Short mmCIF file of C-alpha atoms in Angstrom, two decimals:
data_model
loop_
_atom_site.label_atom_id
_atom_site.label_comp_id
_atom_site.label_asym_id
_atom_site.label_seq_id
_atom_site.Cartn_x
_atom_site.Cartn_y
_atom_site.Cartn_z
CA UNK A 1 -0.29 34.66 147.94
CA UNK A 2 2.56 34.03 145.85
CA UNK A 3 4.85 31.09 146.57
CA UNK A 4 7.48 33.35 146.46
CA UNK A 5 6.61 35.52 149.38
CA UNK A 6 6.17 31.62 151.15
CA UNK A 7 10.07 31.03 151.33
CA UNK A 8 9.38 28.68 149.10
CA UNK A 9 11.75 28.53 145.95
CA UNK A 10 9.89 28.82 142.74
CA UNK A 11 10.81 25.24 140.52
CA UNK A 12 12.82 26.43 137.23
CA UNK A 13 13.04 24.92 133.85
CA UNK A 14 16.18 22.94 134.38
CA UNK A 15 16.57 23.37 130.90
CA UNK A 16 17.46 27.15 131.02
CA UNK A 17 19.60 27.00 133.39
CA UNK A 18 23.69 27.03 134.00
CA UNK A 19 26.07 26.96 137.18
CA UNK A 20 30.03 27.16 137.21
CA UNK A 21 32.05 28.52 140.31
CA UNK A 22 34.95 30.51 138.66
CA UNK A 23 37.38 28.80 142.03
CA UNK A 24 37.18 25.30 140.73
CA UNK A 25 37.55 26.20 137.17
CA UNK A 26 41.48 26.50 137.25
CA UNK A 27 41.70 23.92 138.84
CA UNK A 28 39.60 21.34 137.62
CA UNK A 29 40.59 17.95 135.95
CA UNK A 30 39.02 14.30 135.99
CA UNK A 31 40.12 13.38 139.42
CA UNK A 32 38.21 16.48 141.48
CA UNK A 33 35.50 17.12 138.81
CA UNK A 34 32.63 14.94 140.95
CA UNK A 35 33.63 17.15 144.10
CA UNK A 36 32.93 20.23 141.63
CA UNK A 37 29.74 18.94 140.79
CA UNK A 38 28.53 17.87 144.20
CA UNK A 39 28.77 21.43 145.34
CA UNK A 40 26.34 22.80 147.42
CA UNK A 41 25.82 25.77 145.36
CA UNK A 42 25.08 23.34 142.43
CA UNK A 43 21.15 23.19 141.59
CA UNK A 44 21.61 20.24 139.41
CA UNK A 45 23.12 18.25 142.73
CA UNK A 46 20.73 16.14 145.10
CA UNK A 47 21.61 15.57 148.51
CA UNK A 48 19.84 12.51 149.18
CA UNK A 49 21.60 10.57 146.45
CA UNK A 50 24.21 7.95 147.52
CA UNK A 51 27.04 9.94 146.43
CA UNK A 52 26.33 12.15 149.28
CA UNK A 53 26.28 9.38 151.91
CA UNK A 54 29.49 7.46 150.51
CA UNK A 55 31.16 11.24 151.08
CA UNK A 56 29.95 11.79 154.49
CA UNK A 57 31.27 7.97 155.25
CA UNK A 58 34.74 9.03 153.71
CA UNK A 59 33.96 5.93 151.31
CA UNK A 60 35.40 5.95 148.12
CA UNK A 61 32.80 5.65 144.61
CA UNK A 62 33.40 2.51 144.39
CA UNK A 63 30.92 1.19 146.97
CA UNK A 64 28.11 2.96 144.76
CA UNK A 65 27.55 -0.69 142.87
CA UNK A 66 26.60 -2.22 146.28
CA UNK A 67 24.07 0.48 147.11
CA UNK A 68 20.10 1.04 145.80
CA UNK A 69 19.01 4.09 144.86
CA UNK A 70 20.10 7.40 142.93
CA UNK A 71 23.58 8.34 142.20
CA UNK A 72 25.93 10.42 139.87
CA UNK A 73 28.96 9.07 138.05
CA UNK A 74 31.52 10.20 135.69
CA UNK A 75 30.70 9.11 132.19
CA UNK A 76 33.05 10.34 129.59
CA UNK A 77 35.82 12.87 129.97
CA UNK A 78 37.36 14.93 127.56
CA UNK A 79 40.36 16.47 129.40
CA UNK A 80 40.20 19.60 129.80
CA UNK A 81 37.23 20.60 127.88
CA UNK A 82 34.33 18.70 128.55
CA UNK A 83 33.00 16.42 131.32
CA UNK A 84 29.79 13.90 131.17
CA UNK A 85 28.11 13.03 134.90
CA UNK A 86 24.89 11.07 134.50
CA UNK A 87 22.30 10.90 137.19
CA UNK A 88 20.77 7.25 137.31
CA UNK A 89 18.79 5.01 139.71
CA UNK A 90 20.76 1.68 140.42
CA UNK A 91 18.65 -1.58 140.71
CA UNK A 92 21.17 -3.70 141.78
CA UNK A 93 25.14 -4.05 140.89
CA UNK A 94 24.28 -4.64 137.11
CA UNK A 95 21.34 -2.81 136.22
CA UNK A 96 20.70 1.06 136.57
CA UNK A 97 18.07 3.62 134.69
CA UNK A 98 19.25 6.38 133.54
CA UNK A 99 17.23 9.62 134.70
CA UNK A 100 19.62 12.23 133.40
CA UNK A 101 23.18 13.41 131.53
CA UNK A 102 24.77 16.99 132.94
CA UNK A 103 27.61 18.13 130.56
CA UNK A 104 30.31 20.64 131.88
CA UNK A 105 32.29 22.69 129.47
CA UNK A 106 34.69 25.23 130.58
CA UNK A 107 33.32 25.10 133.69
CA UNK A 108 29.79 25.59 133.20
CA UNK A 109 27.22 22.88 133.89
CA UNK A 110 24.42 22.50 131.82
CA UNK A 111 21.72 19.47 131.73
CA UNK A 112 21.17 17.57 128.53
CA UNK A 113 17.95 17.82 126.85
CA UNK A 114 16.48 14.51 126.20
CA UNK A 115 14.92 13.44 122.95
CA UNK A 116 11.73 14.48 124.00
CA UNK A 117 12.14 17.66 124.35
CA UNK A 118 14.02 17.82 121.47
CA UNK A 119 11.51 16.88 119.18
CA UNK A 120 9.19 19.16 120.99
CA UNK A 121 11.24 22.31 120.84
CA UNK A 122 11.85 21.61 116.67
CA UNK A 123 7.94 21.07 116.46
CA UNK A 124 7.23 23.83 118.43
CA UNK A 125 9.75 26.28 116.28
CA UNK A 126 8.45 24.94 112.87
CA UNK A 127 4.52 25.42 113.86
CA UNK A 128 5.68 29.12 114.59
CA UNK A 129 6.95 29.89 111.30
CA UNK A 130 4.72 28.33 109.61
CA UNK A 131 1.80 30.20 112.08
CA UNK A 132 3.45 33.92 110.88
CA UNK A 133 3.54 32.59 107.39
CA UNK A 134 0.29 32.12 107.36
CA UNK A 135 -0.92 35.35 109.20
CA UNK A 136 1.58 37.09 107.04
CA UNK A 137 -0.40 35.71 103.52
CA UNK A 138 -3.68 35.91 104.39
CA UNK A 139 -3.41 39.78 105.21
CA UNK A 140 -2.34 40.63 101.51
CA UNK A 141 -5.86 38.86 100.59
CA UNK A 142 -8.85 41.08 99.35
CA UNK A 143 -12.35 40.43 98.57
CA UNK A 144 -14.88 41.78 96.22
CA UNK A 145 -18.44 40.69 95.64
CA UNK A 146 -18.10 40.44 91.81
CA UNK A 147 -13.93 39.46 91.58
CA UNK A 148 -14.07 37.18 95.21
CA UNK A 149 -10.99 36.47 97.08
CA UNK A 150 -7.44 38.45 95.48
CA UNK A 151 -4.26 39.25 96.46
CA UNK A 152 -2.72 42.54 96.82
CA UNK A 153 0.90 42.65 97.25
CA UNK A 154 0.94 46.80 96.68
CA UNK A 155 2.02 47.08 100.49
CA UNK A 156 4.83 45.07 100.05
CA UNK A 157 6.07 46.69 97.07
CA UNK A 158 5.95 50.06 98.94
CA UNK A 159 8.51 48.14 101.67
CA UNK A 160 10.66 47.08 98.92
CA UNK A 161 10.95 50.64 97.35
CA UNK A 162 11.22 52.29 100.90
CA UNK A 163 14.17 50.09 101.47
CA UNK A 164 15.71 50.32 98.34
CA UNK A 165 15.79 54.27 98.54
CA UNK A 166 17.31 53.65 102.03
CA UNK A 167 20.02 51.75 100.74
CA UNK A 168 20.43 54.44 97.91
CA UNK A 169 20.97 57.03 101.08
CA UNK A 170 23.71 55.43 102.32
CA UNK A 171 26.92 56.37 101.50
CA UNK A 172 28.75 54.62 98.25
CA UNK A 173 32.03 52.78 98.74
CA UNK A 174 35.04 54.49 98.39
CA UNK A 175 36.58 54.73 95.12
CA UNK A 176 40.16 53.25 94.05
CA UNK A 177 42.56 56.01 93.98
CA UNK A 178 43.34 56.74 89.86
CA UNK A 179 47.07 56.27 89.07
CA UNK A 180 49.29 59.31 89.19
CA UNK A 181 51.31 60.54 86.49
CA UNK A 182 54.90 58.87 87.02
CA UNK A 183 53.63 55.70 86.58
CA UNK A 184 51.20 56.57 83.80
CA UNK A 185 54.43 57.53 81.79
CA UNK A 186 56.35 54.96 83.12
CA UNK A 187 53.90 52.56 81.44
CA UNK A 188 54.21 54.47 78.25
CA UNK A 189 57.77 54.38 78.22
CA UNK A 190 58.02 50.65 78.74
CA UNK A 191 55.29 49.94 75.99
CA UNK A 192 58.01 52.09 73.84
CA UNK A 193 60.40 50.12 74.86
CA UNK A 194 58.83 46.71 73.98
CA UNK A 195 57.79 48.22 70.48
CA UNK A 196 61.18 48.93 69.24
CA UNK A 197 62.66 45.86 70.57
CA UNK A 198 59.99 43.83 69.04
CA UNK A 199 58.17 45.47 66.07
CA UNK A 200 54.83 44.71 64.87
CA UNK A 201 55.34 42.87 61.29
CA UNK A 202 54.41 44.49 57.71
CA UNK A 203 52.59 42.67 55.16
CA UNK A 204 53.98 42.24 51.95
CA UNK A 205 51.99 44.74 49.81
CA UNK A 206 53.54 47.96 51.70
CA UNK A 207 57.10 46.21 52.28
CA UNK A 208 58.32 47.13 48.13
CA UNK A 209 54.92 49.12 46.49
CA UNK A 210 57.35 50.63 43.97
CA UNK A 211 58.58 47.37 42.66
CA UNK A 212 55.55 45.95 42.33
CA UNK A 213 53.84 48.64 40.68
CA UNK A 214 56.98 49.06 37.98
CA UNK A 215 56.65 45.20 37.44
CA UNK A 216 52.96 45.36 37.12
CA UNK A 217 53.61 48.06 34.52
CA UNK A 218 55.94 46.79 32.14
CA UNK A 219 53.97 43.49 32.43
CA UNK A 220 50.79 45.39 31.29
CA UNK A 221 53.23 46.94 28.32
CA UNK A 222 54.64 44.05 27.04
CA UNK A 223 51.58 41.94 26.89
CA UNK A 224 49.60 44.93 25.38
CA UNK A 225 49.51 44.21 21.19
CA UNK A 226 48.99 47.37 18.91
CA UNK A 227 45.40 47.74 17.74
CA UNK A 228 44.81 48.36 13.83
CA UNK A 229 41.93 50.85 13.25
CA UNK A 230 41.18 52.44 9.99
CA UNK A 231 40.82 55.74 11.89
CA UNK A 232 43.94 57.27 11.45
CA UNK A 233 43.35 59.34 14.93
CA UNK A 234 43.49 56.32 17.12
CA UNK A 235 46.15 54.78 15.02
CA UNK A 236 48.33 57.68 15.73
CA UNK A 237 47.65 57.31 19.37
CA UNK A 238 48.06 53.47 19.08
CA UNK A 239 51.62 53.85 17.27
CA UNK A 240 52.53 56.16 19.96
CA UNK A 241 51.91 54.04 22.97
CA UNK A 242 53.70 51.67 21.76
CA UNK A 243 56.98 53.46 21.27
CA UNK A 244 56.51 54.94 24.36
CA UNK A 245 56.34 51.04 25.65
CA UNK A 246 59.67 49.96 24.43
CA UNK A 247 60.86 53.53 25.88
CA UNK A 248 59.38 52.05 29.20
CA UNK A 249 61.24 49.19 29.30
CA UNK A 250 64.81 51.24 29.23
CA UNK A 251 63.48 54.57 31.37
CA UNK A 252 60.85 55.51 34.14
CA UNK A 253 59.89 58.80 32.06
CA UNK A 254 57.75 56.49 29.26
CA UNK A 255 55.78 54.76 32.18
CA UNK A 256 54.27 58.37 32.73
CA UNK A 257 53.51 58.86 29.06
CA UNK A 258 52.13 55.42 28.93
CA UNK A 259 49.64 55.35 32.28
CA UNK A 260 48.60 59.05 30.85
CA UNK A 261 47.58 58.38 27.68
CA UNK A 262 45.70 55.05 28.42
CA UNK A 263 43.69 56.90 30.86
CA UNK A 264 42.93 59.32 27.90
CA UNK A 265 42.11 56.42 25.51
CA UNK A 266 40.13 54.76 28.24
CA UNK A 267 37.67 58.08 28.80
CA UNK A 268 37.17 58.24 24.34
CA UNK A 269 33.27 57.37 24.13
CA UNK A 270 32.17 57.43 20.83
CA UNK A 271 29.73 59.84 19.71
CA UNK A 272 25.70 59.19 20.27
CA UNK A 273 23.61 57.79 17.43
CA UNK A 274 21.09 59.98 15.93
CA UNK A 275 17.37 59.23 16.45
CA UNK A 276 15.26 59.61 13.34
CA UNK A 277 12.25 61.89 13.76
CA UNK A 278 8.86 61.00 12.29
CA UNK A 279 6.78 63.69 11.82
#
C-alpha cells in the first residue's frame, strides 16, 4: 500500500517548497516575525525545538543561550523586505552548528539551499545540455562502407528554410506614412527662400564672357605681324586682315571680319603633290 493511504504524510523536497499566511503579512515587522515563523501551519517549524518550550513557559528568547538542543533565531533583518531565521543546534552558551537558513521575503518563506546542493543542481543542469548536445550531433552522422562515418546536416537546413518561409508569412511592419502635399511645398518654398537670400556663387569665367573674349581678341590682333608671301592671293588676304585689325581696335564690326577670315585662312590646304608614274 501506499504511504499515502497510511495517514502518513509523504516527506517533500524542502527545497520546492514555500509557505506565507496572507494575515501576518500586513502586519509583519522584526519584533513579531519569529511568532510568524513559529506558526503551526509552517512546515519549515519544529515543535520540539526550544523555541517552542521557552513560548509555552512565557520565557522570553533570551534564555535560548542557557538551553541544549535545536532552536531558531533571527539572523539578519532587512525591514520590511527580507528576514533571515537560522535553525541551529546549541552546544553550550558559545558554540552552536548551524543545520539550516529560512529566508522570508514578502511574506513567503523559503529554505536556503546549501552549497551542496548548489553545486549539484549546476552539475546536474550542465551534464543535461551537454547530454542533448550530444544526442542532437550524433543523429546528423551517416555511415557508408566505402566513405565511413559523415555528417549530414540536410535536415537541418530543411528547418532553417521552413522557418524562414514562416517568418516570410507573417505580416511586414507597417510602413511610415509619406508626407502630404502642404508640407512637401512648404519645403520647396523655404528652399526658395534660402536661395535668394543666399545665392550660390559664379565663377569668374561666366561672370564678364564678353569682356574677356573682346580682350582676348584684340590681344590676338595686335600681336598678330603681317606675313609676306610672294603669292599675291594670300598677300591680298594678309593686307586685308590687317586693316580690318586696326578697324578692330576702334569698332566691334572688324572683330567679325577678322575671326571670319582667319577661319577661312586657317581651312587653305595647299594642293596635293603629284606622284610620278613609271610605266
Amino acid at each position: 500500500m501506499m504511504p499515502g493511504r497510511l495517514g502518513m504524510p509523504i516527506a517533500q523536497e524542502p527545497l520546492w517548497i514555500s509557505w506565507h499566511d496572507s494575515n501576518w503579512i500586513p502586519i509583519l515587522n522584526p519584533t513579531n516575525v519569529m511568532d510568524y515563523f513559529s506558526e503551526k501551519s509552517n512546515p519549515f517549524y519544529d515543535r520540539t525545538c526550544n523555541n517552542e518550550l521557552v513560548k509555552m513557559q512565557r520565557q522570553s528568547l533570551e534564555h535560548l543561550n542557557n538551553m541544549i538542543g535545536v532552536e531558531f533565531i533571527l539572523l539578519h533583518v532587512q525591514d520590511p523586505i527580507l528576514y533571515v531565521i537560522r535553525k541551529q543546534h546549541r552546544h553550550s552558551p558559545t558554540e552552536a552548528t548551524p543545520l539550516a537558513d529560512y529566508y522570508i521575503i514578502a511574506g513567503t518563506v523559503y529554505q536556503a539551499p546549501d552549497l551542496a546542493s548548489v553545486f549539484n543542481s549546476r552539475l546536474l543542469s550542465a551534464v543535461h545540455h551537454l547530454q542533448s548536445a550530444f544526442e542532437e550531433s550524433s543523429g546528423y552522422s551517416r555511415y557508408h562502407p566505402n566513405k565511413g562515418y559523415t555528417w549530414d546536416f540536410s535536415s537541418n537546413k530543411a528547418l532553417a528554410d521552413k522557418s524562414k518561409t514562416q517568418a516570410k508569412k507573417e505580416p511586414a511592419p507597417v510602413k511610415e506614412e509619406a508626407s502630404s502635399l502642404f508640407q512637401r511645398k512648404r519645403v520647396d518654398m523655404l528652399l526658395g527662400e534660402l536661395i535668394r537670400k543666399f545665392p550660390l556663387p559664379l565663377p569668374p569665367s561666366q561672370q564678364n564672357p564678353a569682356h574677356h573674349q573682346q580682350t582676348g581678341n584684340v590681344n590676338g590682333n595686335i600681336k598678330k605681324e603681317p606675313e609676306t608671301d610672294t603669292k599675291p592671293d594670300i598677300s591680298g588676304q594678309e593686307t586685308t586682315q590687317t586693316n580690318g585689325a586696326g578697324e578692330g581696335e576702334n569698332g566691334a564690326p572688324s572683330n567679325l571680319l577678322t575671326e571670319i577670315k582667319q577661319e577661312n585662312k586657317s581651312e587653305m590646304k595647299p594642293p596635293p603633290e603629284k606622284k610620278m608614274k613609271f610605266n
